[in-house]
CSV table of C-alpha atoms in Angstrom, one decimal:
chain,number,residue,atom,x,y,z
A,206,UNK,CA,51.6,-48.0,25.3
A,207,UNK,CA,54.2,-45.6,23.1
A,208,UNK,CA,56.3,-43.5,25.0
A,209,UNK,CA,53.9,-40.4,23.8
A,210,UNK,CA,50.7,-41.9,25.0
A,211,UNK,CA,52.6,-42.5,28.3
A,212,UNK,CA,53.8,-38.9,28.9
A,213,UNK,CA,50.1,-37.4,27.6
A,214,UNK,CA,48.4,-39.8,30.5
A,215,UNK,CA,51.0,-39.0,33.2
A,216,UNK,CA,50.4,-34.9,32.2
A,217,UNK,CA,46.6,-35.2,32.1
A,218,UNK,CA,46.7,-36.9,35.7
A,219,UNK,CA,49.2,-34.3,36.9
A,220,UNK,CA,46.8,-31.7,35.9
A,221,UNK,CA,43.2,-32.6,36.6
A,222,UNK,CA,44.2,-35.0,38.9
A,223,UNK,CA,45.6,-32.1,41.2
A,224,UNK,CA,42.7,-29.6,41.0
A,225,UNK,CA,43.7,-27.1,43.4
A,226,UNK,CA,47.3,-26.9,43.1
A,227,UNK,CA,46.6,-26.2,38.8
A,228,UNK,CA,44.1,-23.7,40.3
A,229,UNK,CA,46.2,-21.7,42.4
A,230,UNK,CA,48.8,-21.8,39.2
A,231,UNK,CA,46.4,-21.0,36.7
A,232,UNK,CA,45.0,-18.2,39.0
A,233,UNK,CA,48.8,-16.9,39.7
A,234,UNK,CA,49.0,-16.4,36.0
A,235,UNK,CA,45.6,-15.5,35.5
A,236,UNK,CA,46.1,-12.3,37.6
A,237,UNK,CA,49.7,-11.3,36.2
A,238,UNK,CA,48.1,-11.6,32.6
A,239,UNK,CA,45.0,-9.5,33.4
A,240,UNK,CA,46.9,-6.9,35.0
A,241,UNK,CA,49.6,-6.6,32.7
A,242,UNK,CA,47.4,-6.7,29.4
A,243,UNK,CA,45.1,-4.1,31.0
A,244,UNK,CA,47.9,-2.0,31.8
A,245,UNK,CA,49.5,-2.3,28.0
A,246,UNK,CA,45.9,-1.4,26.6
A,247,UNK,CA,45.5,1.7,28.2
A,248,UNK,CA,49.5,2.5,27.7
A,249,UNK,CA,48.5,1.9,24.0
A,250,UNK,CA,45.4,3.8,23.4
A,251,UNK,CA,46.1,6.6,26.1
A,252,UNK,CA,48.2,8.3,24.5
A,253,UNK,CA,46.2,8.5,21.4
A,254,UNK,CA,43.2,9.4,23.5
A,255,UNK,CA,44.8,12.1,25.6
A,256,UNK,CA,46.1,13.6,22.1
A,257,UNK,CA,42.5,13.8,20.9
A,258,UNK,CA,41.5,15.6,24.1
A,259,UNK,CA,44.3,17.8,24.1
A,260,UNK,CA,43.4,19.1,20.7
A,261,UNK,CA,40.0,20.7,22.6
A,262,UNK,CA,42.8,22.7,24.7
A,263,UNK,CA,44.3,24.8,21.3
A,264,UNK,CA,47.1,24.5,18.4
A,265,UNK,CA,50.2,22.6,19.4
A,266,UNK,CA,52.2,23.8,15.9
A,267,UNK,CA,52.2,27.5,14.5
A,268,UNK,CA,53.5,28.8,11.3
A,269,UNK,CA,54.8,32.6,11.0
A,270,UNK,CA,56.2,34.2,7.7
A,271,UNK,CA,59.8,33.2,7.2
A,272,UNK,CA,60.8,36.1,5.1
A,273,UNK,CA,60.7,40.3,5.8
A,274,UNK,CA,58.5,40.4,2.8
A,275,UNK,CA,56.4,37.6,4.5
A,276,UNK,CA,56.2,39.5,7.4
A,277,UNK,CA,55.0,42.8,5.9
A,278,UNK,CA,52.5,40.8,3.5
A,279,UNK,CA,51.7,38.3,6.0
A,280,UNK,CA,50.7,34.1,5.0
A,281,UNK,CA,48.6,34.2,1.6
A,282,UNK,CA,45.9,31.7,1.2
A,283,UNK,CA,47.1,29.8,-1.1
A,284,UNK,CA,50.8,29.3,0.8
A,285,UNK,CA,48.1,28.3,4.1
A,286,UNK,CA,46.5,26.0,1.6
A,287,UNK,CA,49.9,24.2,0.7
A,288,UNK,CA,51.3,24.3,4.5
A,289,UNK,CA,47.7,22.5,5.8
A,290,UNK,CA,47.9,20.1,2.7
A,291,UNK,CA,51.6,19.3,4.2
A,292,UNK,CA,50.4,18.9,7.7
A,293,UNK,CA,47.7,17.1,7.0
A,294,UNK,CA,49.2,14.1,5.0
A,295,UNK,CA,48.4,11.5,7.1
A,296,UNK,CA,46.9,13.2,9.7
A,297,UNK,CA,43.8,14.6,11.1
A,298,UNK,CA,44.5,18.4,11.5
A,299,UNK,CA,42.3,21.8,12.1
A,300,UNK,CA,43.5,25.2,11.5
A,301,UNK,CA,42.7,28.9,12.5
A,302,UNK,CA,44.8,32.4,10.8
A,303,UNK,CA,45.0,35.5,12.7
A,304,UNK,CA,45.7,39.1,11.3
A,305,UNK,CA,47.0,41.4,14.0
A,306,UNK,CA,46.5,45.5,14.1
A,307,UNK,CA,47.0,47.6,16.4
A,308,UNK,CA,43.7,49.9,17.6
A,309,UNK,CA,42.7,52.7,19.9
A,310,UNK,CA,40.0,52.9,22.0
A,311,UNK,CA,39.1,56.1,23.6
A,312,UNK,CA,43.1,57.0,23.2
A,313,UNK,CA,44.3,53.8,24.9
A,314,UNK,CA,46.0,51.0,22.4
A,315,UNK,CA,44.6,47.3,22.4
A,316,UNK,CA,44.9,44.9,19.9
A,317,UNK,CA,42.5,43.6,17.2
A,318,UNK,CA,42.7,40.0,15.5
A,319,UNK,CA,41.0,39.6,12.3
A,320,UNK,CA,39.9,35.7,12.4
A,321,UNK,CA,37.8,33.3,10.7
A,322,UNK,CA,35.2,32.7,13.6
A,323,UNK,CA,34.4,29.2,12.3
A,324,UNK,CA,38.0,27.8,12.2
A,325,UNK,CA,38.8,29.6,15.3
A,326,UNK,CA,35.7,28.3,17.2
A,327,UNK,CA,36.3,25.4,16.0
A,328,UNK,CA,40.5,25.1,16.8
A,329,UNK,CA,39.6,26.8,20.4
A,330,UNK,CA,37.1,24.8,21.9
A,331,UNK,CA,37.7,25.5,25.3
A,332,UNK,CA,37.4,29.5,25.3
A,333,UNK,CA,34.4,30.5,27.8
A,334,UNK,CA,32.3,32.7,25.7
A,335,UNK,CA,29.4,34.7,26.9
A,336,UNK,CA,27.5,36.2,24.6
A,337,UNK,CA,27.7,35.7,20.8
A,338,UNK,CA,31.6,35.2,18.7
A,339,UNK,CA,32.0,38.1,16.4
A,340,UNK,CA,30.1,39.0,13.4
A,341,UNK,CA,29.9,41.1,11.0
A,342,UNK,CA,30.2,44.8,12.6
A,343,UNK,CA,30.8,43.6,16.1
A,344,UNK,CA,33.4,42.6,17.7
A,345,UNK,CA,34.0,39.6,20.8
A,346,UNK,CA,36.6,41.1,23.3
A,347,UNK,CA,38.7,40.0,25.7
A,348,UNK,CA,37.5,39.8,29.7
A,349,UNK,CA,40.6,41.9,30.2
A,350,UNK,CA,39.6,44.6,27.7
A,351,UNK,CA,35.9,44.1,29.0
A,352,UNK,CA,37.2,45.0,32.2
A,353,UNK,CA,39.6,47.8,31.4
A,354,UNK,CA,37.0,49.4,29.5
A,355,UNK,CA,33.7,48.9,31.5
A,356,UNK,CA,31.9,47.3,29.1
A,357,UNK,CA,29.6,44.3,28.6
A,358,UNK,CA,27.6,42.7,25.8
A,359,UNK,CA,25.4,44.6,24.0
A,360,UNK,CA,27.9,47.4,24.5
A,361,UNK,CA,29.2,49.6,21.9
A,362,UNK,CA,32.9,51.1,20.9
A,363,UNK,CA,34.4,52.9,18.4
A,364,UNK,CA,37.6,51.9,17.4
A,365,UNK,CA,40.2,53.8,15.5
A,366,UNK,CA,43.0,52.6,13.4
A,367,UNK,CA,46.4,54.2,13.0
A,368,UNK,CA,49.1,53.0,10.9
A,369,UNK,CA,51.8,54.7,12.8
A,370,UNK,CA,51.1,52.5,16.4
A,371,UNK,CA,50.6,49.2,14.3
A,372,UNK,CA,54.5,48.3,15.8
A,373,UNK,CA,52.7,48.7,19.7
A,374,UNK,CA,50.7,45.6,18.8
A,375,UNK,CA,53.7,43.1,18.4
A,376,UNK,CA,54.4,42.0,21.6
A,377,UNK,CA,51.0,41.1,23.2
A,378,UNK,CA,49.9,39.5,19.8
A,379,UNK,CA,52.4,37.3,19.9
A,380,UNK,CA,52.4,36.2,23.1
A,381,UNK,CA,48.7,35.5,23.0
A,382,UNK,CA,49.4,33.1,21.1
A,383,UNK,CA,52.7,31.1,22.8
A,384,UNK,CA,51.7,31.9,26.1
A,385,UNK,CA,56.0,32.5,26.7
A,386,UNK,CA,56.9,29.1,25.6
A,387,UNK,CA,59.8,29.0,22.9
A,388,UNK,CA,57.3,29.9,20.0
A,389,UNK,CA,57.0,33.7,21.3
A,390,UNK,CA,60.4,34.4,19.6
A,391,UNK,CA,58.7,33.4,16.1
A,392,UNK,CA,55.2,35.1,16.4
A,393,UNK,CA,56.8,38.2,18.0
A,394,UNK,CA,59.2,38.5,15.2
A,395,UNK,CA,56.8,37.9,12.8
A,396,UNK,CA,54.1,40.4,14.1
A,397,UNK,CA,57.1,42.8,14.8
A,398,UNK,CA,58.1,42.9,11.0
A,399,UNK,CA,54.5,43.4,10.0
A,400,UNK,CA,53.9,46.2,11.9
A,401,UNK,CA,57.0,48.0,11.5
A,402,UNK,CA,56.9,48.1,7.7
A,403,UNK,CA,53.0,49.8,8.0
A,404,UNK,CA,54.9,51.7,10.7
A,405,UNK,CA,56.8,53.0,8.1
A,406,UNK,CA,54.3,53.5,5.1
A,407,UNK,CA,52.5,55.1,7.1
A,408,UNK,CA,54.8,58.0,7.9
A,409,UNK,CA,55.2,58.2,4.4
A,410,UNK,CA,52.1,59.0,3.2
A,411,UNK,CA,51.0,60.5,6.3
A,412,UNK,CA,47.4,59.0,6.0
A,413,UNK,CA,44.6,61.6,7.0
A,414,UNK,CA,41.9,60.6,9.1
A,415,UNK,CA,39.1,59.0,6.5
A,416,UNK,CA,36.2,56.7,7.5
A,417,UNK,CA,37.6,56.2,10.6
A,418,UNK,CA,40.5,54.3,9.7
A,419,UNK,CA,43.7,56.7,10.1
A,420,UNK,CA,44.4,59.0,12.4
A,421,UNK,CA,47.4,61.2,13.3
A,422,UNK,CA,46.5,62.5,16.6
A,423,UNK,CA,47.2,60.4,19.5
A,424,UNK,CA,44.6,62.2,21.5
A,425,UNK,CA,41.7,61.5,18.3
A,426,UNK,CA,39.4,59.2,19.0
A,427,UNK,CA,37.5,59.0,16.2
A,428,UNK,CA,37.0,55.4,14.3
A,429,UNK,CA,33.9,53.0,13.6
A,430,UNK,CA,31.6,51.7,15.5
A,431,UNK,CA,31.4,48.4,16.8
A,432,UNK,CA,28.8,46.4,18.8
A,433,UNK,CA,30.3,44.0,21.6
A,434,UNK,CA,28.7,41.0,21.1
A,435,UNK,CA,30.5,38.6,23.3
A,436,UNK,CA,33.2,38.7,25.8
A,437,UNK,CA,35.8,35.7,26.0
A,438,UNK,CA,37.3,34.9,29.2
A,439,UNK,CA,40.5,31.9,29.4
A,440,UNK,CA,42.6,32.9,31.4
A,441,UNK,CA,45.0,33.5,29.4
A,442,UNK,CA,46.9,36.1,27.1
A,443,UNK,CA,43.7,35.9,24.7
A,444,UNK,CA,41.6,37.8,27.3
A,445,UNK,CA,44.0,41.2,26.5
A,446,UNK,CA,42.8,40.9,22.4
A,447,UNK,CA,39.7,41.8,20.2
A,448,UNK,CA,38.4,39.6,18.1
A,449,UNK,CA,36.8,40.6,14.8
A,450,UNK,CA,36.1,39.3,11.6
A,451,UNK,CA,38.8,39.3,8.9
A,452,UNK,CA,36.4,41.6,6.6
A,453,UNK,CA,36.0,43.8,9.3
A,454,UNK,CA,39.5,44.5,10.0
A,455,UNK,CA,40.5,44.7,6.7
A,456,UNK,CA,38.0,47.2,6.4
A,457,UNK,CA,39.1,49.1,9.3
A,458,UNK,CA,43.0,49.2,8.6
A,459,UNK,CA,42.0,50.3,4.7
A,460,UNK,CA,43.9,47.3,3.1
A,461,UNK,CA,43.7,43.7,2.7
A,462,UNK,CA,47.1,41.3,3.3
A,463,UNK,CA,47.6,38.0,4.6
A,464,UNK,CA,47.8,36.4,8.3
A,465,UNK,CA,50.3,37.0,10.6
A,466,UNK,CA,50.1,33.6,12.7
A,467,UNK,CA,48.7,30.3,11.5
A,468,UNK,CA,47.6,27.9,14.3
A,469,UNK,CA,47.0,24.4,13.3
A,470,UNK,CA,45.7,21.3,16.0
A,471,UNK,CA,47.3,18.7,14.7
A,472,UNK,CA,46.9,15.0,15.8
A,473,UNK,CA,50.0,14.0,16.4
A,474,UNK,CA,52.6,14.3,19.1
A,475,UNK,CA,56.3,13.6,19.7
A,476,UNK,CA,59.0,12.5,17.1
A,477,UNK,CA,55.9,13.0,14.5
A,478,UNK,CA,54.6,16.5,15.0
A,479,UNK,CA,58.8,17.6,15.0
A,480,UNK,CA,59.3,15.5,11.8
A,481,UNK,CA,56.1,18.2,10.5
A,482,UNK,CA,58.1,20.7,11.3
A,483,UNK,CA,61.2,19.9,10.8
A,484,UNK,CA,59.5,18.8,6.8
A,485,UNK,CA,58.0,22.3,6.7
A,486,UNK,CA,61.1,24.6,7.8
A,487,UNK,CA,63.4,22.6,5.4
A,488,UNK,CA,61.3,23.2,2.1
A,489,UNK,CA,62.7,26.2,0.2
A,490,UNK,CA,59.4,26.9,-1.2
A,491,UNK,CA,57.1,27.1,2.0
A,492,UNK,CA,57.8,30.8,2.8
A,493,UNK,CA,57.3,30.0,6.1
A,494,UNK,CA,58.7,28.7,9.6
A,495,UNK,CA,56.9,26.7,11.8
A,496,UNK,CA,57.3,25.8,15.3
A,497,UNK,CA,55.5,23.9,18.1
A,498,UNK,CA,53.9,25.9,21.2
A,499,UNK,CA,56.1,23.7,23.8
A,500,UNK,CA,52.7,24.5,26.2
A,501,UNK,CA,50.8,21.8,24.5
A,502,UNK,CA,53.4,19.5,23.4
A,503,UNK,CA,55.5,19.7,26.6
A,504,UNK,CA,52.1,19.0,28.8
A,505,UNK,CA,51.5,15.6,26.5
A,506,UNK,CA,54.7,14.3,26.5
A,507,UNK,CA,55.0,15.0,30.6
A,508,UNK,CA,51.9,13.1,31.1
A,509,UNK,CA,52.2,10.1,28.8
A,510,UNK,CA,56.2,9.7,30.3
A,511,UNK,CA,54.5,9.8,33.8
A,512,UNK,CA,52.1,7.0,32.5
A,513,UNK,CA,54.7,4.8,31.3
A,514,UNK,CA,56.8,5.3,34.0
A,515,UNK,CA,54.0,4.3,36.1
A,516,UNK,CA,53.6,1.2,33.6
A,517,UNK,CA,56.9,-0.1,34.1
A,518,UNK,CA,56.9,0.5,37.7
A,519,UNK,CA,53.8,-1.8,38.5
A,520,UNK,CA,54.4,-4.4,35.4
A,521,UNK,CA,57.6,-4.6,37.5
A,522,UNK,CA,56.0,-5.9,40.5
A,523,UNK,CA,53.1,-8.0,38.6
A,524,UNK,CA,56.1,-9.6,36.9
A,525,UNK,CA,58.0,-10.5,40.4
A,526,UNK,CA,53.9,-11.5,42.3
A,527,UNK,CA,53.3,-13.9,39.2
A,528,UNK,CA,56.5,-15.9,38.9
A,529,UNK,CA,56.6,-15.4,43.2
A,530,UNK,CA,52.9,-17.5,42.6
A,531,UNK,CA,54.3,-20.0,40.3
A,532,UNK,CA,57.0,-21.1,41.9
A,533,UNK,CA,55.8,-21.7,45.0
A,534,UNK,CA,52.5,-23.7,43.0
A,535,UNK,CA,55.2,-25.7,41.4
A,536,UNK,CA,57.2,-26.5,44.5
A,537,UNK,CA,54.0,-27.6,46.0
A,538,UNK,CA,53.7,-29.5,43.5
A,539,UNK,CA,57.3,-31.4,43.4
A,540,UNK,CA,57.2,-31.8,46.9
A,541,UNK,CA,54.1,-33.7,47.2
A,542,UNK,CA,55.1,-35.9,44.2
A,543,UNK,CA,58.4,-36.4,45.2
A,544,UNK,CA,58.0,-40.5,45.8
A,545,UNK,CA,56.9,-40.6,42.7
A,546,UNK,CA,59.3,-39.3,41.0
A,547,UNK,CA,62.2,-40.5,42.8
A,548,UNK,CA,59.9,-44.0,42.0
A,549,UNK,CA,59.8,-43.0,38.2
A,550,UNK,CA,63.7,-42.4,38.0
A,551,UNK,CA,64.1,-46.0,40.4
A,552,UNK,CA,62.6,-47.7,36.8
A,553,UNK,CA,64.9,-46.0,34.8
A,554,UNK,CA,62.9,-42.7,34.1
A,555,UNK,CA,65.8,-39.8,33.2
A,556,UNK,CA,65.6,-36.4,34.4
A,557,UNK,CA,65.1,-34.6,31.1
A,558,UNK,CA,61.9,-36.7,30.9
A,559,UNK,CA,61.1,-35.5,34.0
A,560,UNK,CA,62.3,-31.8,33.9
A,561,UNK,CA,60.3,-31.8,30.4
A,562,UNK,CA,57.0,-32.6,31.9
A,563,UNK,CA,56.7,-30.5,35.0
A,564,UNK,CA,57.8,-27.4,32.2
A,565,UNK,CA,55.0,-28.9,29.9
A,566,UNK,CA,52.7,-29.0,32.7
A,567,UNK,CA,53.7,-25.3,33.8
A,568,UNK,CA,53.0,-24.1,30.4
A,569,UNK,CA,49.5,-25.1,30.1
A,570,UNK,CA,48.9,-23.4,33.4
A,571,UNK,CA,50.4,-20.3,31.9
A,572,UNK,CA,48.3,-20.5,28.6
A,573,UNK,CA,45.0,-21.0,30.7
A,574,UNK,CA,45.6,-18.0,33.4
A,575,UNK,CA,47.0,-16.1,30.1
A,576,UNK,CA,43.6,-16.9,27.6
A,577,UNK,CA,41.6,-16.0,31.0
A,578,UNK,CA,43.6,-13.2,32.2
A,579,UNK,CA,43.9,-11.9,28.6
A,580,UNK,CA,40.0,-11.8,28.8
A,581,UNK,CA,39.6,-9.8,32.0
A,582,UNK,CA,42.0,-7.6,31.6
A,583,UNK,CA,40.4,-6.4,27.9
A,584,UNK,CA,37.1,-5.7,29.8
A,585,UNK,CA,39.3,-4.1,32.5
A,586,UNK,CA,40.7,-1.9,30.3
A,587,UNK,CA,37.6,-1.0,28.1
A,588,UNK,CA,35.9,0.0,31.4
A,589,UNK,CA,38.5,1.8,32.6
A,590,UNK,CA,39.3,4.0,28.6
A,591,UNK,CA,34.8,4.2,28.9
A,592,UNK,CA,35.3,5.9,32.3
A,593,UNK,CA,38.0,8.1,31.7
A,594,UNK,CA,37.6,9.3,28.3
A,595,UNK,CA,34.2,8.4,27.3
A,596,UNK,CA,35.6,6.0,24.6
A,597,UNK,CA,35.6,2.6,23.7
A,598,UNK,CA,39.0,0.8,22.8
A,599,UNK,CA,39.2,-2.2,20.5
A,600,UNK,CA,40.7,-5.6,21.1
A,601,UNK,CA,44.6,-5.3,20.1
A,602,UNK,CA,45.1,-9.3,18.2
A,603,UNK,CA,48.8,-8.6,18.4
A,604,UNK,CA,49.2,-7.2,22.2
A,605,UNK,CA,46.7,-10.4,23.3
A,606,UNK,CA,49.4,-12.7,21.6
A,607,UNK,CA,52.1,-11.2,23.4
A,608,UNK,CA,50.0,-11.5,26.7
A,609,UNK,CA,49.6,-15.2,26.2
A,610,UNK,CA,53.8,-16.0,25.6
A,611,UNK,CA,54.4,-13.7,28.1
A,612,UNK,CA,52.3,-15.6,30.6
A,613,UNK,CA,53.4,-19.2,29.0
A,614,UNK,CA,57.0,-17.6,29.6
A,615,UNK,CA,56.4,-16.9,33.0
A,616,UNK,CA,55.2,-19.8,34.1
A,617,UNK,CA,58.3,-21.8,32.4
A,618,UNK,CA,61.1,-19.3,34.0
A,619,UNK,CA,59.0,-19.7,37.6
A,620,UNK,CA,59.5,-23.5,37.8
A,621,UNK,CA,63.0,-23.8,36.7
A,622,UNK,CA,64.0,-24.1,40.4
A,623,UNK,CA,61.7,-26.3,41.6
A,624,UNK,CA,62.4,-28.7,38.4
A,625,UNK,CA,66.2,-28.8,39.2
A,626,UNK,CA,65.6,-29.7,42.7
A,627,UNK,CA,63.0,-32.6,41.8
A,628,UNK,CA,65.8,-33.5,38.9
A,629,UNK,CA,67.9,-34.5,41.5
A,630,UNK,CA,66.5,-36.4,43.9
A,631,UNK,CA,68.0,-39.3,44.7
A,632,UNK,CA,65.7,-42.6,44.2
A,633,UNK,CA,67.8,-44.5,46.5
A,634,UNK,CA,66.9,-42.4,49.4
A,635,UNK,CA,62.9,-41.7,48.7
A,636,UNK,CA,62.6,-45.6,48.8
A,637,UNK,CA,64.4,-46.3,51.9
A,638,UNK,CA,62.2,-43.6,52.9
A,639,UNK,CA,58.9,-45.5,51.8
């Protein structure tokens, strides 16, 4: 019998010949596998998944004119057109523009938003609602406006433009739409050039009052109609705005110009939605600066740290329980063969043989609990993405790999004490002992 055929017999008969002991090794590295390939999965696919869902909750990027002629003309459509084509390169992205003026009803000032009611009920997805989104000739208002106003669906207002309190609308425009995080500043200053330059043209021409649109008189509350069809309710800044449709408040402030804030949802997060940005504010041609609303962003990257924080933490401890397990299997293991190997070394058997076997034999405990474990903890971790967010994850080919040499690994490092101590035992003394 070769020296190979020798060393394949003695490890088979180590193995199967020692049921439980492999057991309680392959089960040792059967747990720490499942646990720790379950735990990578989700790490992996959480973050994408909690990115998706965020996207429900509003725009984590917005774009503002960069200029002061920006600001007065506001974003055209075809500069929105470029700027989504930009974001969009390699990513999923959804986008809503907003026109600001500034309005009067019954002598009090409120702010209007001129919107695409598809994009923005499509970008928004968690506003509350009740009633219908604007349309044509009527208007969805705020549950603050609703409030102050004494007014419910089915309602109706008349609403009056004048150019010269279009700078009033700055403030709470822009904050509707940063909710004071770091992107106020750009909004605000954006909105804030807008208005003041109608400010100023329109103590220029001194607009008469005409369809409703323009009046001079503080006290006038004269303006069109509108019907209230729906009242939105968030809890947040957008409860102090009316929302129309663009048409409509083109129609109302007598001219037509381009958005004041662009919101886009983009699906990305990180080092990858700055790199947009920081792609955006450095092209000369973009007319345009763009920020992230640090709500969003700050809120994902918070709860995906706290998740692999929470990762390390208990891979730690898995880590430690598994080669804990191991060990003490393989020391179980040496002790009870210990007359045979001091026996083995008696006939002139040298301790790298030996030490290479018991590492062998570790191994292929490792591989099973890791092919087993590696199993589990993908059905673990399917259940557990199912639950949570309603999705199914797919098998990762490269993360199992890693979950099996991890677990081989494991095993190996754990019986590195208990091989040195069976590599030197002295023959001489196990067979006066026998």
């Amino acid at each position: 019998m070769t020296n190979r055929k020798m060393f394949f017999t003695m490890l088979w008969g180590a193995v199967f010949r020692r049921r439980s002991r492999a057991m309680m090794a392959v089960i040792a590295s059967l747990v720490g596998a499942a646990t720790l390939f379950c735990l990578a999965s989700v790490c992996v696919a959480v973050p994408q998944q909690m990115n998706e869902e965020m996207r429900a909750y509003g725009a984590n990027l917005i774009v503002t004119p960069a200029s002061a002629t920006g600001k007065s003309q506001g974003i055209d459509t075809a500069t929105v057109r470029n700027v989504t084509a930009l974001i969009g390169a390699g990513h999923s992205v959804k986008s809503a523009a907003y026109r600001y003026e500034s309005v009067r009803i019954n002598s009090a000032p409120y702010t209007i938003a001129g919107v695409d009611v598809k994009a923005v009920r499509a970008l928004n997805r968690h506003w509350n609602v009740t009633g219908d989104w604007p349309g044509s000739d009527n208007v969805m208002v705020g549950r603050d406006v609703a409030d102050a106003l004494g007014v419910k669906v089915g309602s109706r207002v008349t609403i009056g433009y004048r150019a010269a309190d279009a700078s009033a609308s700055a403030s709470s425009s822009a904050s509707a739409k940063s909710d004071s995080d770091e992107s106020t500043e750009t909004a605000e200053s954006s909105a804030q050039g807008t208005q003041s330059t109608q400010t100023t043209q329109g103590e220029q021409t001194t607009q008469a009052t005409e369809n409703g649109r323009v009046s001079s008189d503080i006290m006038d509350n004269n303006g069109t109609e509108f019907r209230i069809s729906g009242i939105v309710d968030t809890g947040g800044n957008e409860d102090s705005i009316i929302y129309a449709t663009t048409a409509d408040v083109a129609k109302l402030a007598g001219s037509k110009r381009g958005a004041d804030v662009v919101e886009y949802s983009v699906n990305a997060m990180g080092d990858d939605l700055n790199a947009i940005v920081d792609g955006i504010n450095r092209n000369p041609n973009s007319a345009v600066k763009a920020q992230t609303v640090t709500r969003i962003t700050s809120s994902d990257t918070r709860i995906i740290a706290m998740l692999q924080t929470l990762f390390w933490i208990v891979s730690l401890v898995v880590l430690v329980l598994t080669l804990v397990g191991v060990g003490t299997t393989i020391s179980s293991i040496v002790s009870q063969r210990r007359n045979e190997i001091g026996l083995r070394k008696a006939l002139g058997a040298d301790s790298r043989a030996i030490g290479v076997e018991f590492y062998v034999e570790s191994g292929i405990y490792g591989l099973i609990g890791g092919l087993l474990g590696t199993a589990i903890g993908y059905v673990l971790a399917r259940v557990l993405c199912a639950t949570v967010f309603g999705r199914a994850i797919g098998f990762d080919w490269l993360l199992g790999a890693g979950s099996l040499l991890l677990s081989v690994a494991i095993a190996v490092i754990a019986s590195i004490p208990p091989v040195r101590r069976a590599t030197r035992i002295d023959p001489a003394i196990v067979l006066r002992e026998e």
